[in-house]
């Protein structure tokens, strides 16, 4: 494909390969995204991008979408955004303001768990993940949810699962020794162990197709609320800052340690609603894989890391607590909307 063809493909909404539909910036949701997206759809320049984020809350739609769009430039990007924006100083300065506010709101929502010492990380992680007493979205999905609700759930999850494992991969070059080997072992599974069709993101695409959903990357970015984006933004925040590497691996451990049972329930729910084995494979796979990943993440990754970096042991727990808190807020949001007879998505 020539450069001219690639530009035409972008304009026509096809990706540079001509096969993938383009991922484009969604519609702005307020003054922050309006200002940011107006600039991102033009070539990069040196003038500042002034964003007022003083009052933004954790689930703020406008705020979270702005931060998500900044981070997305480090992943697959957007076809209508010049790739040079990724490292453009005005964009980085604007992102820093968004991150400062996001870190403030996270810190206000998530108390730092107590920790007796770095040797206690393993036990503290177990207690933290066992204590999770939020509303059970997985129980609802397994027993009571209708097909439309299950489809909504999958749409929310697509924001992360279509790039599953990518945010935690940022930790690999920041670790060494046993914790690094442990993380690579987990990530190798997440990425299919050398088989593209076994990548967890690909298994999830099959789940989406089984439910009659668009499985292309970013297809539903415009439909999900701020709290869904906040889940991904926390991972990217931890992933893109070396100083937060302790929080990043704690975050991963919390996901792995709270995965097996919910995934078993999702598989039951999907089959109850008529899903076949191909559609349910993503969930079946996680019941098996995460029972193993849980051990590797908790012991080989986090416990060893905390022993070698005792000053970051508290961050490991904090990252785990952030993951659990955001999941809980998200589940409360979705179940609250469904309880009220409403969709949990934007622009129904
Ligand atoms: Fe996975
Ligand atoms: Fe896993």
GROMACS .gro file of C-alpha atoms and ligand atoms in nm:
model
  350
    1UNK     CA    1   0.000   0.000   0.000
    2UNK     CA    2   0.145   0.337  -0.097
    3UNK     CA    3   0.135   0.642   0.130
    4UNK     CA    4  -0.141   0.785  -0.091
    5UNK     CA    5  -0.343   0.465  -0.060
    6UNK     CA    6  -0.291   0.464   0.316
    7UNK     CA    7  -0.414   0.821   0.343
    8UNK     CA    8  -0.716   0.737   0.130
    9UNK     CA    9  -0.786   0.429   0.342
   10UNK     CA   10  -0.774   0.645   0.654
   11UNK     CA   11  -1.012   0.898   0.503
   12UNK     CA   12  -1.251   0.627   0.394
   13UNK     CA   13  -1.250   0.473   0.738
   14UNK     CA   14  -1.032   0.171   0.660
   15UNK     CA   15  -0.708   0.105   0.849
   16UNK     CA   16  -0.367   0.126   0.683
   17UNK     CA   17  -0.382  -0.244   0.595
   18UNK     CA   18  -0.711  -0.193   0.414
   19UNK     CA   19  -0.867  -0.474   0.618
   20UNK     CA   20  -0.939  -0.329   0.962
   21UNK     CA   21  -1.206  -0.065   1.001
   22UNK     CA   22  -1.051   0.258   1.127
   23UNK     CA   23  -1.055   0.357   1.490
   24UNK     CA   24  -1.155   0.719   1.496
   25UNK     CA   25  -1.188   0.964   1.779
   26UNK     CA   26  -1.538   0.941   1.926
   27UNK     CA   27  -1.760   1.246   1.969
   28UNK     CA   28  -1.648   1.489   2.241
   29UNK     CA   29  -1.838   1.472   2.571
   30UNK     CA   30  -1.777   1.818   2.710
   31UNK     CA   31  -1.534   2.110   2.712
   32UNK     CA   32  -1.224   1.902   2.790
   33UNK     CA   33  -1.265   1.655   2.504
   34UNK     CA   34  -1.392   1.931   2.273
   35UNK     CA   35  -1.068   2.128   2.320
   36UNK     CA   36  -0.845   1.821   2.308
   37UNK     CA   37  -1.004   1.654   2.005
   38UNK     CA   38  -1.009   1.980   1.810
   39UNK     CA   39  -0.632   1.993   1.846
   40UNK     CA   40  -0.571   1.622   1.788
   41UNK     CA   41  -0.749   1.628   1.454
   42UNK     CA   42  -0.499   1.887   1.327
   43UNK     CA   43  -0.124   1.843   1.275
   44UNK     CA   44   0.084   1.877   1.595
   45UNK     CA   45   0.218   2.221   1.683
   46UNK     CA   46   0.385   2.380   1.985
   47UNK     CA   47   0.102   2.583   2.135
   48UNK     CA   48  -0.034   2.467   2.473
   49UNK     CA   49  -0.362   2.272   2.507
   50UNK     CA   50  -0.540   2.440   2.799
   51UNK     CA   51  -0.771   2.192   2.979
   52UNK     CA   52  -0.970   2.282   3.291
   53UNK     CA   53  -0.993   1.960   3.493
   54UNK     CA   54  -1.027   2.105   3.844
   55UNK     CA   55  -1.373   1.965   3.926
   56UNK     CA   56  -1.350   1.631   3.746
   57UNK     CA   57  -1.470   1.326   3.943
   58UNK     CA   58  -1.357   0.966   3.906
   59UNK     CA   59  -1.640   0.867   3.672
   60UNK     CA   60  -1.655   1.196   3.478
   61UNK     CA   61  -1.736   1.112   3.113
   62UNK     CA   62  -1.557   1.410   2.959
   63UNK     CA   63  -1.247   1.380   3.176
   64UNK     CA   64  -1.200   1.004   3.143
   65UNK     CA   65  -1.247   1.008   2.767
   66UNK     CA   66  -0.984   1.284   2.734
   67UNK     CA   67  -0.733   1.084   2.938
   68UNK     CA   68  -0.820   0.764   2.753
   69UNK     CA   69  -0.759   0.934   2.417
   70UNK     CA   70  -0.418   1.061   2.533
   71UNK     CA   71  -0.320   0.710   2.640
   72UNK     CA   72  -0.458   0.546   2.328
   73UNK     CA   73  -0.188   0.725   2.128
   74UNK     CA   74   0.057   0.480   2.293
   75UNK     CA   75  -0.149   0.176   2.191
   76UNK     CA   76  -0.325   0.146   1.854
   77UNK     CA   77  -0.385   0.519   1.808
   78UNK     CA   78  -0.663   0.677   1.604
   79UNK     CA   79  -0.674   0.693   1.227
   80UNK     CA   80  -0.778   1.058   1.233
   81UNK     CA   81  -0.496   1.162   1.470
   82UNK     CA   82  -0.144   1.233   1.342
   83UNK     CA   83   0.092   0.976   1.498
   84UNK     CA   84   0.342   1.249   1.587
   85UNK     CA   85   0.102   1.365   1.861
   86UNK     CA   86   0.214   1.068   2.073
   87UNK     CA   87   0.527   1.249   2.192
   88UNK     CA   88   0.428   1.611   2.114
   89UNK     CA   89   0.518   1.830   2.417
   90UNK     CA   90   0.180   2.015   2.434
   91UNK     CA   91  -0.003   1.681   2.442
   92UNK     CA   92   0.227   1.545   2.713
   93UNK     CA   93   0.178   1.863   2.919
   94UNK     CA   94  -0.202   1.834   2.885
   95UNK     CA   95  -0.188   1.465   2.974
   96UNK     CA   96   0.017   1.546   3.281
   97UNK     CA   97  -0.261   1.778   3.403
   98UNK     CA   98  -0.521   1.506   3.344
   99UNK     CA   99  -0.304   1.252   3.526
  100UNK     CA  100  -0.247   1.484   3.821
  101UNK     CA  101  -0.624   1.515   3.866
  102UNK     CA  102  -0.679   1.142   3.809
  103UNK     CA  103  -0.420   1.051   4.072
  104UNK     CA  104  -0.589   1.291   4.317
  105UNK     CA  105  -0.935   1.141   4.261
  106UNK     CA  106  -0.798   0.786   4.284
  107UNK     CA  107  -0.616   0.865   4.608
  108UNK     CA  108  -0.936   1.015   4.754
  109UNK     CA  109  -1.141   0.708   4.656
  110UNK     CA  110  -0.892   0.437   4.753
  111UNK     CA  111  -0.742   0.431   5.104
  112UNK     CA  112  -0.393   0.284   5.107
  113UNK     CA  113  -0.426  -0.065   5.264
  114UNK     CA  114  -0.224  -0.119   5.582
  115UNK     CA  115   0.086  -0.332   5.547
  116UNK     CA  116   0.298  -0.473   5.829
  117UNK     CA  117   0.606  -0.511   5.609
  118UNK     CA  118   0.714  -0.628   5.264
  119UNK     CA  119   0.715  -0.993   5.372
  120UNK     CA  120   0.342  -0.959   5.436
  121UNK     CA  121   0.253  -0.862   5.078
  122UNK     CA  122   0.132  -1.207   4.982
  123UNK     CA  123  -0.097  -1.240   5.284
  124UNK     CA  124  -0.219  -0.881   5.248
  125UNK     CA  125  -0.305  -0.936   4.880
  126UNK     CA  126  -0.499  -1.249   4.972
  127UNK     CA  127  -0.693  -1.064   5.241
  128UNK     CA  128  -0.762  -0.768   5.016
  129UNK     CA  129  -0.896  -0.979   4.730
  130UNK     CA  130  -1.093  -1.209   4.963
  131UNK     CA  131  -1.255  -0.907   5.131
  132UNK     CA  132  -1.410  -0.783   4.810
  133UNK     CA  133  -1.774  -0.757   4.914
  134UNK     CA  134  -1.916  -0.543   4.635
  135UNK     CA  135  -2.234  -0.623   4.442
  136UNK     CA  136  -2.186  -0.935   4.235
  137UNK     CA  137  -2.224  -0.851   3.870
  138UNK     CA  138  -2.104  -1.201   3.781
  139UNK     CA  139  -2.377  -1.363   3.994
  140UNK     CA  140  -2.637  -1.148   3.820
  141UNK     CA  141  -2.499  -1.231   3.475
  142UNK     CA  142  -2.488  -1.603   3.547
  143UNK     CA  143  -2.844  -1.630   3.674
  144UNK     CA  144  -3.066  -1.342   3.575
  145UNK     CA  145  -2.930  -1.110   3.306
  146UNK     CA  146  -3.110  -1.091   2.972
  147UNK     CA  147  -2.927  -1.116   2.641
  148UNK     CA  148  -2.919  -0.738   2.593
  149UNK     CA  149  -2.766  -0.694   2.936
  150UNK     CA  150  -2.501  -0.954   2.863
  151UNK     CA  151  -2.423  -0.776   2.537
  152UNK     CA  152  -2.388  -0.449   2.726
  153UNK     CA  153  -2.150  -0.614   2.971
  154UNK     CA  154  -1.935  -0.739   2.683
  155UNK     CA  155  -1.935  -0.394   2.521
  156UNK     CA  156  -1.802  -0.239   2.843
  157UNK     CA  157  -1.538  -0.508   2.871
  158UNK     CA  158  -1.430  -0.471   2.508
  159UNK     CA  159  -1.249  -0.150   2.598
  160UNK     CA  160  -0.996  -0.352   2.795
  161UNK     CA  161  -1.025  -0.706   2.658
  162UNK     CA  162  -0.948  -0.604   2.299
  163UNK     CA  163  -0.612  -0.485   2.428
  164UNK     CA  164  -0.596  -0.741   2.704
  165UNK     CA  165  -0.258  -0.762   2.879
  166UNK     CA  166  -0.107  -0.465   2.693
  167UNK     CA  167  -0.109  -0.216   2.985
  168UNK     CA  168   0.069  -0.460   3.219
  169UNK     CA  169   0.327  -0.542   2.954
  170UNK     CA  170   0.473  -0.195   3.014
  171UNK     CA  171   0.616  -0.340   3.339
  172UNK     CA  172   0.839  -0.596   3.167
  173UNK     CA  173   1.134  -0.365   3.088
  174UNK     CA  174   1.102  -0.216   3.438
  175UNK     CA  175   1.153  -0.545   3.621
  176UNK     CA  176   1.439  -0.789   3.644
  177UNK     CA  177   1.511  -1.135   3.780
  178UNK     CA  178   1.231  -1.353   3.918
  179UNK     CA  179   0.952  -1.091   3.905
  180UNK     CA  180   1.031  -1.024   3.540
  181UNK     CA  181   1.030  -1.397   3.453
  182UNK     CA  182   0.698  -1.436   3.637
  183UNK     CA  183   0.533  -1.150   3.449
  184UNK     CA  184   0.658  -1.280   3.115
  185UNK     CA  185   0.515  -1.623   3.198
  186UNK     CA  186   0.171  -1.471   3.261
  187UNK     CA  187   0.184  -1.243   2.959
  188UNK     CA  188   0.293  -1.529   2.730
  189UNK     CA  189  -0.038  -1.699   2.811
  190UNK     CA  190  -0.234  -1.377   2.766
  191UNK     CA  191  -0.079  -1.341   2.421
  192UNK     CA  192  -0.161  -1.697   2.320
  193UNK     CA  193   0.179  -1.862   2.364
  194UNK     CA  194   0.275  -1.794   2.004
  195UNK     CA  195  -0.066  -1.875   1.854
  196UNK     CA  196  -0.247  -1.564   1.737
  197UNK     CA  197  -0.587  -1.733   1.752
  198UNK     CA  198  -0.530  -1.814   2.121
  199UNK     CA  199  -0.451  -1.456   2.221
  200UNK     CA  200  -0.704  -1.358   2.486
  201UNK     CA  201  -0.797  -1.048   2.287
  202UNK     CA  202  -0.875  -1.276   1.990
  203UNK     CA  203  -1.081  -1.512   2.207
  204UNK     CA  204  -1.276  -1.209   2.321
  205UNK     CA  205  -1.340  -1.106   1.962
  206UNK     CA  206  -1.500  -1.448   1.911
  207UNK     CA  207  -1.722  -1.381   2.214
  208UNK     CA  208  -1.826  -1.051   2.061
  209UNK     CA  209  -1.904  -1.208   1.724
  210UNK     CA  210  -2.103  -1.481   1.899
  211UNK     CA  211  -2.319  -1.208   2.049
  212UNK     CA  212  -2.362  -1.033   1.715
  213UNK     CA  213  -2.137  -0.742   1.821
  214UNK     CA  214  -1.881  -0.551   1.617
  215UNK     CA  215  -1.544  -0.704   1.716
  216UNK     CA  216  -1.326  -0.431   1.568
  217UNK     CA  217  -1.092  -0.245   1.799
  218UNK     CA  218  -1.247   0.064   1.953
  219UNK     CA  219  -1.587   0.011   1.791
  220UNK     CA  220  -1.771   0.091   2.115
  221UNK     CA  221  -1.548   0.360   2.259
  222UNK     CA  222  -1.820   0.617   2.209
  223UNK     CA  223  -2.076   0.406   2.396
  224UNK     CA  224  -1.907   0.341   2.730
  225UNK     CA  225  -1.933   0.573   3.031
  226UNK     CA  226  -1.648   0.739   3.221
  227UNK     CA  227  -1.626   0.473   3.491
  228UNK     CA  228  -1.554   0.203   3.229
  229UNK     CA  229  -1.278   0.419   3.083
  230UNK     CA  230  -1.140   0.487   3.432
  231UNK     CA  231  -1.068   0.113   3.469
  232UNK     CA  232  -0.845   0.119   3.161
  233UNK     CA  233  -0.698   0.458   3.247
  234UNK     CA  234  -0.575   0.334   3.585
  235UNK     CA  235  -0.385   0.051   3.414
  236UNK     CA  236  -0.233   0.289   3.161
  237UNK     CA  237  -0.140   0.542   3.430
  238UNK     CA  238   0.041   0.273   3.631
  239UNK     CA  239   0.190   0.122   3.317
  240UNK     CA  240   0.332   0.436   3.163
  241UNK     CA  241   0.505   0.568   3.473
  242UNK     CA  242   0.804   0.374   3.600
  243UNK     CA  243   0.755   0.526   3.945
  244UNK     CA  244   0.420   0.340   3.963
  245UNK     CA  245   0.556  -0.004   3.867
  246UNK     CA  246   0.471  -0.141   4.212
  247UNK     CA  247   0.108  -0.034   4.169
  248UNK     CA  248   0.103  -0.186   3.820
  249UNK     CA  249   0.201  -0.535   3.929
  250UNK     CA  250  -0.033  -0.515   4.230
  251UNK     CA  251  -0.310  -0.418   3.990
  252UNK     CA  252  -0.237  -0.720   3.772
  253UNK     CA  253  -0.230  -0.948   4.075
  254UNK     CA  254  -0.572  -0.824   4.188
  255UNK     CA  255  -0.720  -0.896   3.843
  256UNK     CA  256  -0.570  -1.245   3.832
  257UNK     CA  257  -0.670  -1.326   4.191
  258UNK     CA  258  -1.034  -1.228   4.142
  259UNK     CA  259  -1.084  -1.380   3.797
  260UNK     CA  260  -1.151  -1.753   3.811
  261UNK     CA  261  -1.490  -1.756   3.985
  262UNK     CA  262  -1.645  -1.459   3.795
  263UNK     CA  263  -1.531  -1.606   3.464
  264UNK     CA  264  -1.693  -1.937   3.551
  265UNK     CA  265  -2.016  -1.745   3.613
  266UNK     CA  266  -1.987  -1.546   3.290
  267UNK     CA  267  -1.950  -1.873   3.097
  268UNK     CA  268  -2.259  -2.014   3.270
  269UNK     CA  269  -2.455  -1.698   3.195
  270UNK     CA  270  -2.351  -1.688   2.831
  271UNK     CA  271  -2.445  -2.054   2.776
  272UNK     CA  272  -2.777  -1.999   2.957
  273UNK     CA  273  -2.846  -1.726   2.699
  274UNK     CA  274  -2.764  -1.956   2.408
  275UNK     CA  275  -2.394  -1.884   2.359
  276UNK     CA  276  -2.192  -2.171   2.208
  277UNK     CA  277  -1.851  -2.306   2.311
  278UNK     CA  278  -1.666  -2.072   2.075
  279UNK     CA  279  -1.832  -1.768   2.229
  280UNK     CA  280  -1.772  -1.897   2.582
  281UNK     CA  281  -1.409  -2.000   2.524
  282UNK     CA  282  -1.273  -1.665   2.646
  283UNK     CA  283  -1.438  -1.722   2.985
  284UNK     CA  284  -1.359  -2.095   3.000
  285UNK     CA  285  -0.995  -2.018   2.927
  286UNK     CA  286  -0.977  -1.770   3.215
  287UNK     CA  287  -1.121  -2.015   3.467
  288UNK     CA  288  -0.824  -2.242   3.396
  289UNK     CA  289  -0.549  -1.991   3.320
  290UNK     CA  290  -0.614  -1.750   3.603
  291UNK     CA  291  -0.617  -2.019   3.867
  292UNK     CA  292  -0.249  -2.056   3.771
  293UNK     CA  293  -0.184  -1.686   3.704
  294UNK     CA  294  -0.313  -1.605   4.051
  295UNK     CA  295  -0.031  -1.804   4.210
  296UNK     CA  296   0.238  -1.666   3.979
  297UNK     CA  297   0.120  -1.306   4.020
  298UNK     CA  298   0.083  -1.317   4.397
  299UNK     CA  299   0.395  -1.511   4.488
  300UNK     CA  300   0.650  -1.509   4.205
  301UNK     CA  301   0.574  -1.156   4.089
  302UNK     CA  302   0.451  -0.944   4.380
  303UNK     CA  303   0.605  -1.116   4.679
  304UNK     CA  304   0.948  -1.136   4.519
  305UNK     CA  305   0.922  -0.779   4.391
  306UNK     CA  306   0.827  -0.647   4.735
  307UNK     CA  307   1.114  -0.835   4.899
  308UNK     CA  308   1.357  -0.673   4.657
  309UNK     CA  309   1.189  -0.328   4.666
  310UNK     CA  310   1.053  -0.290   5.020
  311UNK     CA  311   0.991   0.082   4.969
  312UNK     CA  312   0.741  -0.007   4.691
  313UNK     CA  313   0.556  -0.282   4.882
  314UNK     CA  314   0.280  -0.039   4.985
  315UNK     CA  315   0.235   0.059   4.621
  316UNK     CA  316   0.176  -0.306   4.526
  317UNK     CA  317  -0.119  -0.317   4.764
  318UNK     CA  318  -0.240   0.025   4.657
  319UNK     CA  319  -0.246  -0.083   4.291
  320UNK     CA  320  -0.446  -0.391   4.387
  321UNK     CA  321  -0.687  -0.180   4.593
  322UNK     CA  322  -0.737   0.059   4.300
  323UNK     CA  323  -0.825  -0.231   4.070
  324UNK     CA  324  -1.080  -0.368   4.317
  325UNK     CA  325  -1.233  -0.027   4.394
  326UNK     CA  326  -1.278   0.067   4.028
  327UNK     CA  327  -1.431  -0.271   3.949
  328UNK     CA  328  -1.673  -0.223   4.235
  329UNK     CA  329  -1.772   0.129   4.131
  330UNK     CA  330  -1.820   0.004   3.778
  331UNK     CA  331  -2.036  -0.292   3.888
  332UNK     CA  332  -2.244  -0.060   4.109
  333UNK     CA  333  -2.294   0.175   3.817
  334UNK     CA  334  -2.408  -0.099   3.579
  335UNK     CA  335  -2.636  -0.275   3.826
  336UNK     CA  336  -2.780   0.060   3.936
  337UNK     CA  337  -2.870   0.147   3.578
  338UNK     CA  338  -3.021  -0.196   3.515
  339UNK     CA  339  -3.216  -0.182   3.842
  340UNK     CA  340  -3.368   0.144   3.721
  341UNK     CA  341  -3.465  -0.018   3.391
  342UNK     CA  342  -3.206   0.182   3.197
  343UNK     CA  343  -2.921   0.092   2.967
  344UNK     CA  344  -2.572   0.116   3.113
  345UNK     CA  345  -2.437   0.248   2.782
  346UNK     CA  346  -2.436   0.598   2.637
  347UNK     CA  347  -2.656   0.699   2.341
  348UNK     CA  348  -2.881   0.393   2.332
  349LIG    FE1  349  -0.651  -1.304   2.996
  350LIG    FE1  350  -0.464  -1.407   3.340
   0.00000   0.00000   0.00000
